[in-house]
Amino acid sequence: MPSSRARFEPPPSSARPSSRYISAERISLPRFSSSASHNGASRRQETDRGPDDIEELFEDDETLDDVIMAVDVRKETMGCCYYIARDQKLCFMEDIRLADAQMVETLRINVQPSLILLSNRVDDAVDTLLQPDDGDANSGRLTSIHLPYVLERRPSSEFNYDAAKNKLVYLDIDSDNGPETTMHVAGDVDMVNAASEGQNIPGVGRQARLLRLNGWVDLESRVTVGCAGAILTYLKRRRAAAYLPGDEVLNSAFRVRTIEMFSMADMMFVNAETYSSLQIIHAETHPASHNQGPTKSASGSKEGLSIYGLFQQFARSPQGKHQLRQYFLRPTLNRKLIKERLDTISVLTRPENQFVLEGLTKALKTVQNMSAVLINLQKGVGSTAEISGGIKRSIWRNLSQFALSALKIRDLVGDIPSQGRPPVILQVLREFDPHVLGQVAQLIKDTVDFRASVEQHRTVVNVGVDDELDTLRHTYDGLDSLLSEVRRRLLETTTFDVNSDLNVIYFPQIGFLILLPLDINTGRGMNEDLFDPEGSWVRMFSTDAEVYYKSHEMRELDQHFGDIYGIICDKEIEIIYHLAQRVLAHEEIIRTCSTICGELDSLCALAHGAKTYKLTRPVVTKANVIQIEGGRHLLQERTVRSFVANDTLLVGGPGDDEEGTERFTQRDAPRGTARTVGSANGPTSGPSMLIMTGPNYSGKSVYLKQVALIVYMAHVGSFVPADHARIGLTDKLLTRVTTRESVSKMQSTFMSDLQQVALAIKLATRRSLIIIDEFGKGTESSDGAGLACGVFEYFLSLGTERPKVLGATHFHEIFEHGFLRPSGELEFAHMEVQVDPHAEQVEHQITYLYNLRKGRSTSSYGTVCAAINGIDPSIIKRAEDLTLLSARGEDLVSACAYMTDEEKRELEIAERIAQRFLAPTFNDDIHTHNQTQSQGRGPRNGGMNADPRSLLQEILDLH
């Protein structure tokens, strides 16, 4: 008798029940069959969806990457507030008075928003400046498909102060962790209503909430508070559009957990032009357009050759990379914070701590951002089949790995000697509670069966966790033998040899069924009459090849076993839910540990960069000085075989009242310099302006940029590329180096240059560093020279408030005519070259040495540079001839003039006509002259009283 085959075909889509979705858990529907040929397997489990159709995992949830910023300007007072979805954090800024559009642009660069809410009352200049440009180099999203952010105009009513304050007052922020106290204030309506309803809500009164809110933010910053109200209104709209009323996820979606204040006062001002010119952050798109997706995670962009890119590769965790980027976007003026970062890097780069640094890097590689994990855990998203990666990238795997990695990190930093431990190390030892982290890891390990979860593509609970669940599983695993026994009994009811046509199966949510092959001729089950002569079977549904029935025996099995697979899944979901609640009880500790891991990872990245690129620790001082010995350009030296280091000394204006200044003495001066010894409060101890001249291609621009980058990196809290660096606090880094051109800007190149210089003039203080590279070259040479000279003279004229300025120019006439002369505040320098005028080839006449030397150069050697770059020798020869004529003071117009033979002949004729016309003289008495001529008296030609008409005719006859 042939045996029947086990087939696991799902019912047709029209008859197939919907899958169960509980807490976003995807439950696959296995099917049990009574067929004999199972190869020892009692069940088979299939999923209704393939890997290509499955939703993205929580790490790829684009809503978690949202950063929403609101900006409003009212009566020259600017307010700003932004919301970070991943951290569920609302950040406030103090109102800034006399703010302009450039301040808004700086905020945008620092916040890096995905959406900007702009009040309708904001000036059009701000709107124009914030219009998204797909060429934004700092955003990292440079495709024509995806703009760097969305700009949305909102009604000014959404920025109302009173409405915003009411929204903030009733935010449920950390209510579970708040003090168990209640404040009673006379006339507090909210408190009276709560008391009348018998509620005991801590601090429910409005006055109590206002007091609590005042302890977090400055409610006097009315414009900023209005911006917060606009953000809360937007989040409410997002929740209403994404979720149905009563949805449990609604309370955790776009929630505000914490409120923080941030200030621009402790940040160095760096605008977009400076970030681009110095290549601090530079994103590159994927060369294939089909890989340039519309979202941030799928944009296909990567960090290119930039200062941030050199360090980013050493950051291992998502929060570490994010924190490192924040370091580079927000250089600080807080000396204490800078010192803490430098101390940490110093400790991690010690030879005896090399093992600790390597161990931390390895441990941080397995750390995920727990903010996103906990948000999804609150939503009930614990699925292991969200993507093809399955359990390997699930919430529980990430939580387990995080807890174990955190314990390992704590053990590693414990090996660092207690003396001189930096604050972040002390934070790890203080906040990484080994008992809590070990408990979380053990809970997950004892509850979740990761191996079975990988096989079954869902979260499976370990054996031994729940006795009832184990009993259900045991029964479930024995269903195939039961179904075989039921099938045997059904076959015994007939004497016909039709046993191969009947099968008994089990479908979750449908129950036990009898299966018969479909008879195409009758449309009924094959041999249905033989098995059910009384017609008691109920036809449930059919497919193209089979018919499914319910019989009395099947109903008894349904009643006895129920939907056993569904019961198992519900029981597992219940257990996982309780596990989630136990883990969420330690939510604050896990979040804190995750944040500290991000900070530690970013500092480890800076430490790796310091060791890899041979950086040294700078001295950040209050003195208004930039003193560098052996400075290098961190990017340029990566692209050349050898790099020539150079020194720098700049001392800004002392100001009128400098508290706590540090003296700048002779021993502080870089080698090879001689400076007046003095105090930062008194006369200058060095030049505040250094103007460089010299040949093209000699390294002037690289030198200017390297000084700016060293100052910038010192304020990031990083080691710098120099043998020694003493950097005074610098509040602004302003540059006119390169021009970012775009067809979206109705500006010429020279206009953009002028705007950059105008911004530097407007914002410069004595603690600013200004880089001006070849300003004025975009217009007529005399105008350009005048503008460049005027800008340099203006900065020098600021006296005690003069900024530190580094400039480069090719306008030698400024110095030759004595418009700018060396002084105590102004110094000239050039990049050294070796000149060989006897070289046969023009391109061999100059050897670039790239050494900085005092004094100015008298030539730019432009023709030599042209020869090096392949310009035709005839063009170079002509250029040298004209240069020589100009040096001798000869007329270049006549030297450049060229006439044909015909033009020369016409010129000779015109000259003869002019000479003939000028030869005679005319009598004032025309009448007398005419009478004399009519009587035939007097000379006809050449006389003193010739007839003008006849004379003119004779002249014209010469032609």
JSON list of N, CA and C in Angstrom, two decimals, residues 53-96:
[
{"chain": "A", "resi": 53, "resn": "ASP", "atom": "N", "xyz": [9.95, 41.34, 1.18]},
{"chain": "A", "resi": 53, "resn": "ASP", "atom": "CA", "xyz": [8.73, 42.04, 1.51]},
{"chain": "A", "resi": 53, "resn": "ASP", "atom": "C", "xyz": [8.66, 42.46, 2.96]},
{"chain": "A", "resi": 54, "resn": "ILE", "atom": "N", "xyz": [9.66, 42.10, 3.74]},
{"chain": "A", "resi": 54, "resn": "ILE", "atom": "CA", "xyz": [9.58, 42.32, 5.18]},
{"chain": "A", "resi": 54, "resn": "ILE", "atom": "C", "xyz": [10.01, 43.74, 5.50]},
{"chain": "A", "resi": 55, "resn": "GLU", "atom": "N", "xyz": [9.42, 44.30, 6.53]},
{"chain": "A", "resi": 55, "resn": "GLU", "atom": "CA", "xyz": [9.67, 45.69, 6.90]},
{"chain": "A", "resi": 55, "resn": "GLU", "atom": "C", "xyz": [11.10, 45.86, 7.39]},
{"chain": "A", "resi": 56, "resn": "GLU", "atom": "N", "xyz": [11.52, 47.13, 7.36]},
{"chain": "A", "resi": 56, "resn": "GLU", "atom": "CA", "xyz": [12.86, 47.44, 7.83]},
{"chain": "A", "resi": 56, "resn": "GLU", "atom": "C", "xyz": [12.93, 47.29, 9.34]},
{"chain": "A", "resi": 57, "resn": "LEU", "atom": "N", "xyz": [14.14, 47.01, 9.80]},
{"chain": "A", "resi": 57, "resn": "LEU", "atom": "CA", "xyz": [14.35, 46.89, 11.24]},
{"chain": "A", "resi": 57, "resn": "LEU", "atom": "C", "xyz": [14.37, 48.28, 11.87]},
{"chain": "A", "resi": 58, "resn": "PHE", "atom": "N", "xyz": [14.26, 48.29, 13.20]},
{"chain": "A", "resi": 58, "resn": "PHE", "atom": "CA", "xyz": [14.14, 49.57, 13.89]},
{"chain": "A", "resi": 58, "resn": "PHE", "atom": "C", "xyz": [15.34, 50.45, 13.67]},
{"chain": "A", "resi": 59, "resn": "GLU", "atom": "N", "xyz": [16.53, 49.87, 13.45]},
{"chain": "A", "resi": 59, "resn": "GLU", "atom": "CA", "xyz": [17.70, 50.73, 13.25]},
{"chain": "A", "resi": 59, "resn": "GLU", "atom": "C", "xyz": [17.55, 51.57, 11.98]},
{"chain": "A", "resi": 60, "resn": "ASP", "atom": "N", "xyz": [16.77, 51.08, 11.01]},
{"chain": "A", "resi": 60, "resn": "ASP", "atom": "CA", "xyz": [16.62, 51.78, 9.75]},
{"chain": "A", "resi": 60, "resn": "ASP", "atom": "C", "xyz": [15.36, 52.62, 9.72]},
{"chain": "A", "resi": 61, "resn": "ASP", "atom": "N", "xyz": [14.68, 52.77, 10.86]},
{"chain": "A", "resi": 61, "resn": "ASP", "atom": "CA", "xyz": [13.46, 53.55, 10.92]},
{"chain": "A", "resi": 61, "resn": "ASP", "atom": "C", "xyz": [13.82, 55.01, 10.72]},
{"chain": "A", "resi": 62, "resn": "GLU", "atom": "N", "xyz": [13.36, 55.59, 9.60]},
{"chain": "A", "resi": 62, "resn": "GLU", "atom": "CA", "xyz": [13.74, 56.96, 9.27]},
{"chain": "A", "resi": 62, "resn": "GLU", "atom": "C", "xyz": [13.16, 57.97, 10.25]},
{"chain": "A", "resi": 63, "resn": "THR", "atom": "N", "xyz": [12.03, 57.64, 10.90]},
{"chain": "A", "resi": 63, "resn": "THR", "atom": "CA", "xyz": [11.45, 58.59, 11.84]},
{"chain": "A", "resi": 63, "resn": "THR", "atom": "C", "xyz": [12.37, 58.83, 13.02]},
{"chain": "A", "resi": 64, "resn": "LEU", "atom": "N", "xyz": [13.20, 57.86, 13.37]},
{"chain": "A", "resi": 64, "resn": "LEU", "atom": "CA", "xyz": [14.13, 58.03, 14.48]},
{"chain": "A", "resi": 64, "resn": "LEU", "atom": "C", "xyz": [15.29, 58.96, 14.13]},
{"chain": "A", "resi": 65, "resn": "ASP", "atom": "N", "xyz": [15.51, 59.20, 12.83]},
{"chain": "A", "resi": 65, "resn": "ASP", "atom": "CA", "xyz": [16.57, 60.10, 12.41]},
{"chain": "A", "resi": 65, "resn": "ASP", "atom": "C", "xyz": [16.10, 61.54, 12.27]},
{"chain": "A", "resi": 66, "resn": "ASP", "atom": "N", "xyz": [14.81, 61.79, 12.53]},
{"chain": "A", "resi": 66, "resn": "ASP", "atom": "CA", "xyz": [14.27, 63.13, 12.37]},
{"chain": "A", "resi": 66, "resn": "ASP", "atom": "C", "xyz": [14.85, 64.08, 13.41]},
{"chain": "A", "resi": 67, "resn": "VAL", "atom": "N", "xyz": [15.25, 65.25, 12.94]},
{"chain": "A", "resi": 67, "resn": "VAL", "atom": "CA", "xyz": [15.63, 66.36, 13.82]},
{"chain": "A", "resi": 67, "resn": "VAL", "atom": "C", "xyz": [14.82, 67.56, 13.34]},
{"chain": "A", "resi": 68, "resn": "ILE", "atom": "N", "xyz": [13.90, 68.01, 14.16]},
{"chain": "A", "resi": 68, "resn": "ILE", "atom": "CA", "xyz": [12.95, 69.06, 13.78]},
{"chain": "A", "resi": 68, "resn": "ILE", "atom": "C", "xyz": [13.35, 70.35, 14.47]},
{"chain": "A", "resi": 69, "resn": "MET", "atom": "N", "xyz": [13.61, 71.38, 13.69]},
{"chain": "A", "resi": 69, "resn": "MET", "atom": "CA", "xyz": [14.05, 72.67, 14.22]},
{"chain": "A", "resi": 69, "resn": "MET", "atom": "C", "xyz": [13.03, 73.74, 13.88]},
{"chain": "A", "resi": 70, "resn": "ALA", "atom": "N", "xyz": [12.72, 74.57, 14.84]},
{"chain": "A", "resi": 70, "resn": "ALA", "atom": "CA", "xyz": [11.81, 75.71, 14.64]},
{"chain": "A", "resi": 70, "resn": "ALA", "atom": "C", "xyz": [12.57, 76.99, 14.88]},
{"chain": "A", "resi": 71, "resn": "VAL", "atom": "N", "xyz": [12.37, 77.98, 14.01]},
{"chain": "A", "resi": 71, "resn": "VAL", "atom": "CA", "xyz": [13.09, 79.26, 14.09]},
{"chain": "A", "resi": 71, "resn": "VAL", "atom": "C", "xyz": [12.08, 80.38, 13.96]},
{"chain": "A", "resi": 72, "resn": "ASP", "atom": "N", "xyz": [12.24, 81.39, 14.80]},
{"chain": "A", "resi": 72, "resn": "ASP", "atom": "CA", "xyz": [11.40, 82.58, 14.73]},
{"chain": "A", "resi": 72, "resn": "ASP", "atom": "C", "xyz": [12.26, 83.78, 15.06]},
{"chain": "A", "resi": 73, "resn": "VAL", "atom": "N", "xyz": [11.98, 84.89, 14.37]},
{"chain": "A", "resi": 73, "resn": "VAL", "atom": "CA", "xyz": [12.69, 86.15, 14.62]},
{"chain": "A", "resi": 73, "resn": "VAL", "atom": "C", "xyz": [11.64, 87.23, 14.83]},
{"chain": "A", "resi": 74, "resn": "ARG", "atom": "N", "xyz": [11.72, 87.89, 15.98]},
{"chain": "A", "resi": 74, "resn": "ARG", "atom": "CA", "xyz": [10.73, 88.91, 16.31]},
{"chain": "A", "resi": 74, "resn": "ARG", "atom": "C", "xyz": [11.46, 90.13, 16.88]},
{"chain": "A", "resi": 75, "resn": "LYS", "atom": "N", "xyz": [11.34, 91.26, 16.18]},
{"chain": "A", "resi": 75, "resn": "LYS", "atom": "CA", "xyz": [11.97, 92.51, 16.62]},
{"chain": "A", "resi": 75, "resn": "LYS", "atom": "C", "xyz": [13.46, 92.32, 16.85]},
{"chain": "A", "resi": 76, "resn": "GLU", "atom": "N", "xyz": [14.13, 91.71, 15.85]},
{"chain": "A", "resi": 76, "resn": "GLU", "atom": "CA", "xyz": [15.58, 91.49, 15.86]},
{"chain": "A", "resi": 76, "resn": "GLU", "atom": "C", "xyz": [16.03, 90.54, 16.98]},
{"chain": "A", "resi": 77, "resn": "THR", "atom": "N", "xyz": [15.08, 89.80, 17.55]},
{"chain": "A", "resi": 77, "resn": "THR", "atom": "CA", "xyz": [15.41, 88.79, 18.55]},
{"chain": "A", "resi": 77, "resn": "THR", "atom": "C", "xyz": [15.08, 87.42, 17.97]},
{"chain": "A", "resi": 78, "resn": "MET", "atom": "N", "xyz": [16.06, 86.55, 17.96]},
{"chain": "A", "resi": 78, "resn": "MET", "atom": "CA", "xyz": [15.89, 85.24, 17.35]},
{"chain": "A", "resi": 78, "resn": "MET", "atom": "C", "xyz": [15.74, 84.17, 18.43]},
{"chain": "A", "resi": 79, "resn": "GLY", "atom": "N", "xyz": [14.83, 83.25, 18.19]},
{"chain": "A", "resi": 79, "resn": "GLY", "atom": "CA", "xyz": [14.65, 82.10, 19.05]},
{"chain": "A", "resi": 79, "resn": "GLY", "atom": "C", "xyz": [14.73, 80.83, 18.25]},
{"chain": "A", "resi": 80, "resn": "CYS", "atom": "N", "xyz": [15.21, 79.77, 18.88]},
{"chain": "A", "resi": 80, "resn": "CYS", "atom": "CA", "xyz": [15.37, 78.50, 18.18]},
{"chain": "A", "resi": 80, "resn": "CYS", "atom": "C", "xyz": [15.15, 77.36, 19.17]},
{"chain": "A", "resi": 81, "resn": "CYS", "atom": "N", "xyz": [14.51, 76.31, 18.68]},
{"chain": "A", "resi": 81, "resn": "CYS", "atom": "CA", "xyz": [14.29, 75.11, 19.47]},
{"chain": "A", "resi": 81, "resn": "CYS", "atom": "C", "xyz": [14.32, 73.94, 18.50]},
{"chain": "A", "resi": 82, "resn": "TYR", "atom": "N", "xyz": [14.83, 72.79, 18.94]},
{"chain": "A", "resi": 82, "resn": "TYR", "atom": "CA", "xyz": [14.84, 71.63, 18.06]},
{"chain": "A", "resi": 82, "resn": "TYR", "atom": "C", "xyz": [14.57, 70.36, 18.85]},
{"chain": "A", "resi": 83, "resn": "TYR", "atom": "N", "xyz": [14.05, 69.37, 18.15]},
{"chain": "A", "resi": 83, "resn": "TYR", "atom": "CA", "xyz": [13.64, 68.09, 18.75]},
{"chain": "A", "resi": 83, "resn": "TYR", "atom": "C", "xyz": [14.40, 66.96, 18.08]},
{"chain": "A", "resi": 84, "resn": "ILE", "atom": "N", "xyz": [15.02, 66.09, 18.89]},
{"chain": "A", "resi": 84, "resn": "ILE", "atom": "CA", "xyz": [15.76, 64.93, 18.38]},
{"chain": "A", "resi": 84, "resn": "ILE", "atom": "C", "xyz": [14.89, 63.69, 18.63]},
{"chain": "A", "resi": 85, "resn": "ALA", "atom": "N", "xyz": [14.40, 63.08, 17.56]},
{"chain": "A", "resi": 85, "resn": "ALA", "atom": "CA", "xyz": [13.46, 61.97, 17.70]},
{"chain": "A", "resi": 85, "resn": "ALA", "atom": "C", "xyz": [14.13, 60.76, 18.34]},
{"chain": "A", "resi": 86, "resn": "ARG", "atom": "N", "xyz": [15.37, 60.49, 18.00]},
{"chain": "A", "resi": 86, "resn": "ARG", "atom": "CA", "xyz": [16.03, 59.29, 18.52]},
{"chain": "A", "resi": 86, "resn": "ARG", "atom": "C", "xyz": [16.23, 59.38, 20.04]},
{"chain": "A", "resi": 87, "resn": "ASP", "atom": "N", "xyz": [16.54, 60.56, 20.54]},
{"chain": "A", "resi": 87, "resn": "ASP", "atom": "CA", "xyz": [16.74, 60.74, 21.98]},
{"chain": "A", "resi": 87, "resn": "ASP", "atom": "C", "xyz": [15.48, 61.23, 22.69]},
{"chain": "A", "resi": 88, "resn": "GLN", "atom": "N", "xyz": [14.42, 61.54, 21.91]},
{"chain": "A", "resi": 88, "resn": "GLN", "atom": "CA", "xyz": [13.19, 62.09, 22.47]},
{"chain": "A", "resi": 88, "resn": "GLN", "atom": "C", "xyz": [13.50, 63.29, 23.35]},
{"chain": "A", "resi": 89, "resn": "LYS", "atom": "N", "xyz": [14.31, 64.19, 22.80]},
{"chain": "A", "resi": 89, "resn": "LYS", "atom": "CA", "xyz": [14.82, 65.33, 23.56]},
{"chain": "A", "resi": 89, "resn": "LYS", "atom": "C", "xyz": [14.42, 66.62, 22.88]},
{"chain": "A", "resi": 90, "resn": "LEU", "atom": "N", "xyz": [13.98, 67.60, 23.68]},
{"chain": "A", "resi": 90, "resn": "LEU", "atom": "CA", "xyz": [13.62, 68.93, 23.20]},
{"chain": "A", "resi": 90, "resn": "LEU", "atom": "C", "xyz": [14.66, 69.91, 23.73]},
{"chain": "A", "resi": 91, "resn": "CYS", "atom": "N", "xyz": [15.36, 70.58, 22.82]},
{"chain": "A", "resi": 91, "resn": "CYS", "atom": "CA", "xyz": [16.47, 71.47, 23.18]},
{"chain": "A", "resi": 91, "resn": "CYS", "atom": "C", "xyz": [16.08, 72.92, 22.96]},
{"chain": "A", "resi": 92, "resn": "PHE", "atom": "N", "xyz": [16.34, 73.75, 23.96]},
{"chain": "A", "resi": 92, "resn": "PHE", "atom": "CA", "xyz": [16.01, 75.17, 23.94]},
{"chain": "A", "resi": 92, "resn": "PHE", "atom": "C", "xyz": [17.29, 76.00, 23.82]},
{"chain": "A", "resi": 93, "resn": "MET", "atom": "N", "xyz": [17.16, 77.13, 23.15]},
{"chain": "A", "resi": 93, "resn": "MET", "atom": "CA", "xyz": [18.26, 78.09, 23.09]},
{"chain": "A", "resi": 93, "resn": "MET", "atom": "C", "xyz": [17.79, 79.39, 23.72]},
{"chain": "A", "resi": 94, "resn": "GLU", "atom": "N", "xyz": [18.68, 80.06, 24.37]},
{"chain": "A", "resi": 94, "resn": "GLU", "atom": "CA", "xyz": [18.34, 81.38, 24.88]},
{"chain": "A", "resi": 94, "resn": "GLU", "atom": "C", "xyz": [18.14, 82.34, 23.71]},
{"chain": "A", "resi": 95, "resn": "ASP", "atom": "N", "xyz": [17.19, 83.25, 23.87]},
{"chain": "A", "resi": 95, "resn": "ASP", "atom": "CA", "xyz": [16.95, 84.23, 22.81]},
{"chain": "A", "resi": 95, "resn": "ASP", "atom": "C", "xyz": [18.22, 85.03, 22.53]},
{"chain": "A", "resi": 96, "resn": "ILE", "atom": "N", "xyz": [18.46, 85.28, 21.25]},
{"chain": "A", "resi": 96, "resn": "ILE", "atom": "CA", "xyz": [19.64, 86.06, 20.83]},
{"chain": "A", "resi": 96, "resn": "ILE", "atom": "C", "xyz": [19.16, 87.38, 20.26]}
]
